Amino acid sequence: MTCPPVIRLEALDKVYQTGEVAVHAVRGVALTVEKGEFAAVMGPSGSGKSTLMNLIGCLDRPTGGRYWLDGEEVGALTKSELSRVRNQRLGFVFQGFNLLARTSALENVELPLLYSPHGHRARELRRRSREALERVGLADRAGHQPSQLSGGQQQRVAIARALVNEPALLLADEPTGNLDTRTSIEIMAIFQELNRKGMTILMVTHEPDIARYCRREIVMRDGRIVTDRPVADRLEAADELAKWRGTAMEERA
Amino acid sequence: MKFTATWTIALRALRRNPMRTGLTMLGIIIGVAAVIAMVAIGTGAKAEVAASIEQMGQNMVMVISRAARSGRVHLGGDSGVALTKQDYDAIRQEVAGLAGATPEVRASAQVAAGNQNVNTTIYGVSEEYPAVRAWRLERGSHFTETDIRGAAKVAVLGQSVATNLFGGGNPVGQMIRIQHAPYEVIGVLRAKGANMMGRDQDDLVLVPWTSAMVRLTGETSFRSISVQAESAERIPEVVEQITTLLRQRHRIPEGREDDFLIRNMQDMLEMATSTAQTMTILLGAIAGVSLLVGGIGIMNIMLVSVTERTREIGVRMAVGARSADILLQFLVEAVVLSVGGGLFGIGLGYGTAHLVSAKFGWNTLVSLDSVALAFLFSAVIGIFFGFYPARKAAGLDPIEALRYE
Ligand SMILES: Nc1ncnc2c1ncn2[C@@H]1O[C@H](COP(=O)(O)OP(=O)(O)OP(=O)(O)O)[C@@H](O)[C@H]1O
Ligand SMILES: [Mg+2]
């Protein structure tokens, strides 16, 4: 046992109390995700996927159970320590991108650095966010505002923002939910590349086709994990993209 | 997080909405400009009042006859005795610490030179009048003690009279006629301009008081006697002596009121400047209200923008902003709005004061105090009115804020 799992959940519970009705969104979930894994969380709508992601992402607190991130128990942390964890160790990608409007791609990517406790110099900020944009292939769009970018490009800016502080864990809640198939595969290519370099990724998706780019498949129903197995017929996004280019060329020929 | 980062964050947020930023600042700009301009006008008026009172003569004490003032001369018990020539001589001889003295009689008269004539006021005064009233001559000389004793027919002209009668020419040595009697012009006073009430102070002719009494008024008493104390410190002593002397001469019994008034310039100066001070404070306070309204404008905009920017706050928290960072960001935004508005306002207030000076000829004075005060006040307004919205923003829950539609 050299290093602790990135995520370890024990009997995690989340109950939403809305008036008289209590909604049990997550029920006693136990889960372990090791370093370097790439897991898809699937399941029908309302099964508690987003709730679980928000708990793992330290955006929300569980009503029961325990959660260790990199071996550190999160339940004991203060609000401000949780912010520090989100800033330094987690990257979050949302279905709706959540970029700041009227703010350039570069400045959007810089955002986590501005809240970093290390206090980077302005030039260092520029350099690192430019680097992150390069990693998602958007270096030439640094000055563009979200309204001047396509959905896929906006999601790549959001990924660059999640990566800029070099987190240990990347969390993505339906990152391809608003994108077409081709663009979705491009996003998967970025994720697979990151994962190959050692990044741990946990991703919620509705689409079985997208889950096939992952290494592990977790299925939830009614707040519980019902299936947890490796992906059998795994796809390589790079190959799929090459196929797309091939068909396009055939069509043109 | 470092302080520079907070600045970067706040300034970027303000830059994202230049219209809102500008309009919010406008409230503070107008408020600060109003305070600066109003206080400048008040302070300028105060300085002008002080200057015009000082113009009446340094360390001057004025004894005014109550009888002459009310126009009731020797009308029984209560109305006092007028100031007589004997009173004047007694003051000159017996009061210690005097640098000079002059009585004053007045008469309206027609003055003519050649075919020009004007209606003006003739002042009968002593040879010490220019010293006591701190009013020097522009050309020629003032009359002497000999002229007084001989009731000489000599005159010193005020600027307006000189110009009206002689145009640009030199009146010294020329003859004028006052009520048909010929007088020789021996001097011209320096121009003094209009007084606070707008009356032309240069519209007068000075003649020896003896001549005025004999030839013009026919009266035997003075309207007032002005004396000059040797120094400001001796003023109370001089006032004391004159009071005792005149009460004794007018036989006023113990416990009865004086039948004359004594005004000293120091008191008048204090009274007038304190009135001007009150006016300044009043103007400043009214302007201060508009500054307060500007501050409430900031709070209003900040509150609206906290709601409007809930998602933005959620995103910031999701990428690692702590509550304290959000609080600080909104506070810095508010302070930048108010202090930035304050700086522009100082410029605008300064400009307005200058414009008022140029356009209406009012004296204005932008004091450093009012600039510092307005600036400080706007910063305090920023912090005060920015705090509540900032705390509201910082208190948001990250997941709630992200879900906000
Ligand atoms: N803030 C909330 N207050 C009350 N109930 C909530 C809240 N958020 C989620 N729920 C409930 O919790 C359950 C799980 O919701 P969740 O958003 O986790 O589902 P999901 O699996 O992400 O669904 P989808 O695939 O549609 O995104 C649902 O029944 C939902 O109604
Ligand atoms: Mg969901």
XYZ file of C-alpha atoms in Angstrom, chain B residues 6-396:
391
model
C -8.268 40.705 -4.858
C -7.654 43.911 -6.775
C -7.372 42.092 -10.066
C -10.597 40.203 -9.388
C -12.553 43.286 -8.308
C -11.314 45.508 -11.119
C -12.066 42.845 -13.733
C -15.564 42.440 -12.339
C -16.141 46.208 -12.580
C -14.721 46.333 -16.080
C -17.151 43.644 -17.213
C -20.013 46.101 -16.735
C -18.719 49.575 -17.549
C -22.196 51.103 -17.818
C -23.261 49.990 -14.366
C -19.894 50.996 -12.928
C -20.143 54.470 -14.460
C -23.710 55.101 -13.325
C -23.004 53.960 -9.783
C -19.985 56.221 -9.624
C -22.054 59.139 -10.902
C -24.000 59.324 -7.637
C -20.803 59.689 -5.641
C -19.240 62.016 -8.218
C -22.155 64.431 -7.953
C -22.277 64.158 -4.170
C -18.582 64.851 -3.662
C -18.545 67.602 -6.284
C -21.514 69.271 -4.565
C -19.810 69.157 -1.168
C -16.570 70.592 -2.541
C -18.237 73.329 -4.580
C -20.667 74.351 -1.811
C -17.969 74.503 0.837
C -15.762 76.423 -1.611
C -18.502 79.002 -2.115
C -19.110 79.284 1.637
C -15.426 79.544 2.481
C -14.940 82.101 -0.264
C -17.806 84.207 1.083
C -16.303 84.035 4.556
C -12.924 85.187 3.292
C -14.593 88.022 1.398
C -16.546 89.166 4.451
C -13.390 89.110 6.535
C -11.446 91.040 3.911
C -14.084 93.732 3.553
C -14.318 94.206 7.302
C -10.574 94.441 7.599
C -10.731 97.001 4.805
C -12.651 99.288 7.135
C -9.527 99.797 9.176
C -7.227 97.873 11.416
C -7.842 97.873 15.158
C -10.669 100.282 14.609
C -13.213 101.130 17.277
C -16.324 103.011 16.256
C -18.442 105.093 18.620
C -21.913 105.628 17.207
C -24.376 108.149 18.533
C -27.722 106.628 19.442
C -29.365 109.976 19.074
C -28.132 110.371 15.546
C -29.037 106.792 14.747
C -32.627 107.145 15.780
C -32.840 110.637 14.353
C -34.239 111.917 17.643
C -32.003 114.594 18.954
C -32.550 115.777 22.536
C -36.015 114.367 22.723
C -36.263 113.995 26.459
C -35.101 111.395 28.988
C -34.283 108.222 27.116
C -32.956 109.471 23.836
C -29.300 110.162 24.364
C -27.137 113.139 23.933
C -25.433 113.376 20.551
C -21.686 113.045 20.121
C -20.327 116.537 20.263
C -17.134 118.251 19.286
C -16.303 118.372 22.998
C -16.725 114.594 23.251
C -14.360 114.192 20.312
C -11.741 116.495 21.847
C -12.048 114.727 25.209
C -11.514 111.333 23.575
C -8.448 112.566 21.745
C -6.961 114.109 24.835
C -7.855 111.662 27.589
C -7.948 108.157 26.074
C -4.584 106.411 26.167
C -3.460 103.990 23.469
C -4.943 105.760 20.461
C -3.140 105.864 17.129
C -5.655 108.181 15.508
C -9.238 109.425 15.550
C -11.767 110.894 13.191
C -15.336 112.073 13.591
C -17.819 111.589 10.792
C -20.627 113.781 9.544
C -22.494 113.037 6.362
C -24.493 114.999 3.885
C -25.895 114.277 0.473
C -25.006 116.968 -1.985
C -24.639 117.851 -5.606
C -21.050 118.215 -6.736
C -20.133 119.909 -9.973
C -17.015 120.498 -12.010
C -17.193 122.396 -15.268
C -20.427 121.271 -16.871
C -20.414 117.829 -15.169
C -22.317 117.245 -11.967
C -23.067 114.250 -9.744
C -25.056 113.518 -6.613
C -22.882 111.967 -3.966
C -22.285 111.763 -0.217
C -19.994 114.268 1.447
C -18.113 112.964 4.467
C -16.744 115.406 6.979
C -13.733 113.734 8.550
C -10.425 114.542 10.263
C -6.870 114.606 8.960
C -6.366 111.114 10.412
C -9.159 109.478 8.415
C -6.907 107.715 5.843
C -4.846 106.117 8.638
C -7.823 105.113 10.809
C -9.780 103.659 7.895
C -6.717 102.124 6.219
C -7.601 103.939 3.019
C -4.663 105.365 1.199
C -4.644 108.042 -1.472
C -3.902 107.292 -5.072
C -2.668 110.769 -5.893
C -2.340 114.178 -4.210
C -2.528 114.440 -0.443
C -5.076 114.463 2.367
C -5.983 117.621 4.242
C -3.998 118.673 7.317
C -4.813 119.744 10.847
C -4.472 123.353 9.690
C -7.177 122.728 7.074
C -9.418 121.364 9.836
C -8.809 124.325 12.114
C -9.422 126.765 9.295
C -12.435 124.890 7.897
C -10.605 125.015 4.577
C -12.496 124.465 1.332
C -10.466 121.489 0.181
C -11.706 118.057 -0.914
C -10.462 114.527 -1.505
C -12.458 112.608 -4.120
C -13.462 108.977 -4.213
C -12.590 107.170 -7.442
C -16.112 107.118 -8.844
C -16.645 110.799 -8.272
C -13.245 111.596 -9.783
C -13.991 109.612 -12.918
C -17.518 110.965 -13.252
C -16.378 114.574 -12.997
C -13.003 114.510 -14.703
C -13.033 111.426 -16.897
C -9.490 110.177 -17.214
C -7.919 113.550 -16.337
C -6.066 114.423 -13.142
C -8.459 116.191 -10.732
C -5.761 117.320 -8.284
C -5.525 121.120 -8.331
C -8.912 121.453 -10.087
C -11.864 123.258 -8.577
C -15.229 121.659 -7.809
C -18.434 123.137 -6.436
C -20.273 121.560 -3.528
C -23.687 123.133 -3.064
C -22.371 126.060 -5.147
C -19.348 126.680 -2.869
C -15.993 126.228 -4.589
C -13.549 123.628 -3.194
C -10.063 122.732 -4.358
C -9.413 119.060 -5.068
C -6.193 118.113 -3.274
C -6.304 114.316 -3.517
C -7.997 111.192 -4.884
C -8.610 108.041 -2.852
C -7.693 104.586 -4.067
C -10.490 102.525 -5.533
C -12.182 100.235 -2.989
C -14.936 98.741 -5.131
C -18.367 97.608 -4.020
C -18.982 96.508 -0.447
C -20.760 93.290 0.607
C -24.153 94.873 0.077
C -23.153 95.997 -3.399
C -22.905 99.703 -2.544
C -20.168 101.599 -4.412
C -17.695 102.632 -1.696
C -15.872 104.998 -4.044
C -18.890 107.238 -4.500
C -17.936 109.906 -1.925
C -16.089 113.150 -1.291
C -14.067 113.838 1.861
C -13.893 117.358 3.283
C -12.646 118.677 6.677
C -15.346 117.969 9.273
C -15.287 121.609 10.300
C -16.132 122.692 6.776
C -18.875 120.081 6.517
C -20.517 121.150 9.756
C -20.397 124.852 8.989
C -21.266 124.790 5.307
C -23.225 121.624 4.669
C -25.028 120.054 7.616
C -25.399 122.954 9.946
C -25.426 120.414 12.756
C -23.328 120.559 15.882
C -23.017 116.824 16.537
C -21.346 113.826 14.920
C -22.919 110.741 13.526
C -19.950 108.696 14.771
C -16.373 108.882 15.930
C -13.844 106.292 14.758
C -10.625 105.746 16.647
C -7.725 103.465 15.956
C -6.115 101.575 18.826
C -2.344 101.267 18.827
C -2.650 97.493 18.715
C -5.283 94.765 18.782
C -4.389 94.040 22.427
C -5.231 97.581 23.461
C -8.735 97.497 21.930
C -10.541 96.361 25.126
C -8.713 99.012 27.131
C -9.601 101.728 24.629
C -13.252 100.650 24.606
C -13.284 100.720 28.399
C -11.821 104.210 28.579
C -14.170 105.661 25.979
C -17.182 104.139 27.709
C -16.224 105.583 31.081
C -15.395 108.959 29.588
C -18.595 109.320 27.593
C -20.860 108.090 30.417
C -19.274 110.651 32.643
C -19.556 113.431 30.091
C -23.169 112.576 29.262
C -23.952 112.239 32.990
C -25.459 108.799 32.704
C -26.328 107.495 36.164
C -25.163 104.084 37.369
C -27.385 101.291 36.077
C -28.651 103.267 33.116
C -27.787 102.151 29.569
C -25.160 103.890 27.444
C -26.531 106.489 25.038
C -23.973 105.462 22.441
C -22.854 102.268 20.814
C -19.300 101.037 20.599
C -18.459 98.657 17.784
C -15.028 97.235 17.461
C -13.856 95.650 14.244
C -12.628 92.519 15.984
C -16.136 91.742 17.217
C -17.697 92.545 13.873
C -15.194 90.310 12.148
C -15.961 87.440 14.472
C -19.685 87.915 14.129
C -19.633 88.121 10.355
C -17.261 85.202 9.874
C -19.261 83.036 12.225
C -22.368 83.815 10.178
C -20.482 82.860 7.033
C -19.243 79.729 8.796
C -22.813 78.730 9.622
C -23.740 79.233 5.994
C -20.803 77.084 4.877
C -21.828 74.288 7.212
C -25.413 74.506 6.003
C -24.423 74.368 2.338
C -22.015 71.530 3.043
C -24.673 69.580 4.930
C -27.170 69.892 2.096
C -24.514 68.684 -0.325
C -23.623 65.933 2.149
C -27.156 64.585 1.844
C -26.627 64.104 -1.882
C -23.396 62.263 -1.080
C -25.358 60.005 1.250
C -27.876 59.355 -1.510
C -24.947 58.434 -3.755
C -23.821 55.945 -1.110
C -27.266 54.395 -0.926
C -27.081 54.145 -4.737
C -23.938 52.070 -4.348
C -25.641 49.791 -1.850
C -28.639 49.418 -4.134
C -26.533 48.511 -7.164
C -24.361 46.162 -5.134
C -27.405 44.403 -3.701
C -28.945 43.991 -7.134
C -25.660 42.767 -8.497
C -25.277 40.163 -5.742
C -28.557 38.623 -6.881
C -27.723 39.064 -10.527
C -24.264 37.598 -10.047
C -25.263 34.654 -7.868
C -24.106 32.135 -10.481
C -20.836 33.985 -10.904
C -20.326 33.790 -7.145
C -21.106 30.060 -7.299
C -18.527 29.541 -10.047
C -15.936 31.468 -8.056
C -16.627 29.352 -4.983
C -16.485 26.155 -7.048
C -12.978 27.002 -8.243
C -11.809 27.761 -4.721
C -12.907 31.229 -3.609
C -13.453 31.341 0.146
C -16.282 33.369 1.697
C -13.653 35.870 2.812
C -12.442 36.257 -0.796
C -15.975 36.970 -2.014
C -16.556 39.406 0.851
C -13.335 41.216 0.065
C -14.065 41.300 -3.656
C -17.443 42.955 -3.197
C -16.066 45.317 -0.600
C -13.184 46.346 -2.846
C -15.627 46.816 -5.722
C -17.733 49.128 -3.561
C -14.703 51.058 -2.350
C -13.322 51.413 -5.876
C -16.708 52.744 -6.977
C -16.921 55.233 -4.129
C -13.279 56.311 -4.025
C -13.073 56.451 -7.814
C -16.276 58.492 -7.794
C -14.775 60.598 -5.020
C -11.681 61.405 -7.077
C -13.702 62.374 -10.138
C -16.013 64.325 -7.832
C -13.123 66.304 -6.396
C -12.090 67.260 -9.911
C -15.645 68.192 -10.854
C -16.166 70.150 -7.621
C -12.959 72.051 -8.223
C -14.054 72.853 -11.761
C -17.523 73.935 -10.611
C -16.043 76.272 -7.990
C -13.838 77.843 -10.645
C -16.747 78.194 -13.021
C -18.860 79.885 -10.340
C -15.996 82.294 -9.650
C -15.562 83.105 -13.307
C -19.256 83.353 -14.147
C -20.690 85.192 -11.126
C -17.563 86.868 -9.833
C -18.037 85.167 -6.456
C -15.040 84.489 -4.379
C -14.619 80.712 -3.942
C -11.985 78.836 -2.024
C -11.490 75.071 -2.325
C -10.053 74.176 1.054
C -7.787 71.190 1.464
C -9.911 70.206 4.467
C -13.048 69.841 2.403
C -11.199 67.811 -0.235
C -9.740 65.478 2.387
C -13.091 65.217 4.151
C -15.047 64.473 0.972
C -12.498 61.862 -0.055
C -12.484 60.172 3.331
C -16.248 60.323 3.525
C -16.654 58.665 0.135
C -14.282 55.871 1.160
C -16.243 55.347 4.370
C -19.498 55.320 2.388
C -18.036 52.644 0.117
C -17.097 50.432 3.050
C -20.308 51.118 4.946
C -22.741 50.622 2.080
C -20.648 47.905 0.466
C -20.462 45.763 3.565
C -24.032 44.507 3.705
C -24.190 43.361 0.056
C -20.691 41.908 0.353
C -21.668 39.891 3.407
C -24.757 38.696 1.604
C -22.623 37.500 -1.313
C -20.100 35.821 0.966
C -22.841 33.997 2.850
C -24.053 32.161 -0.249
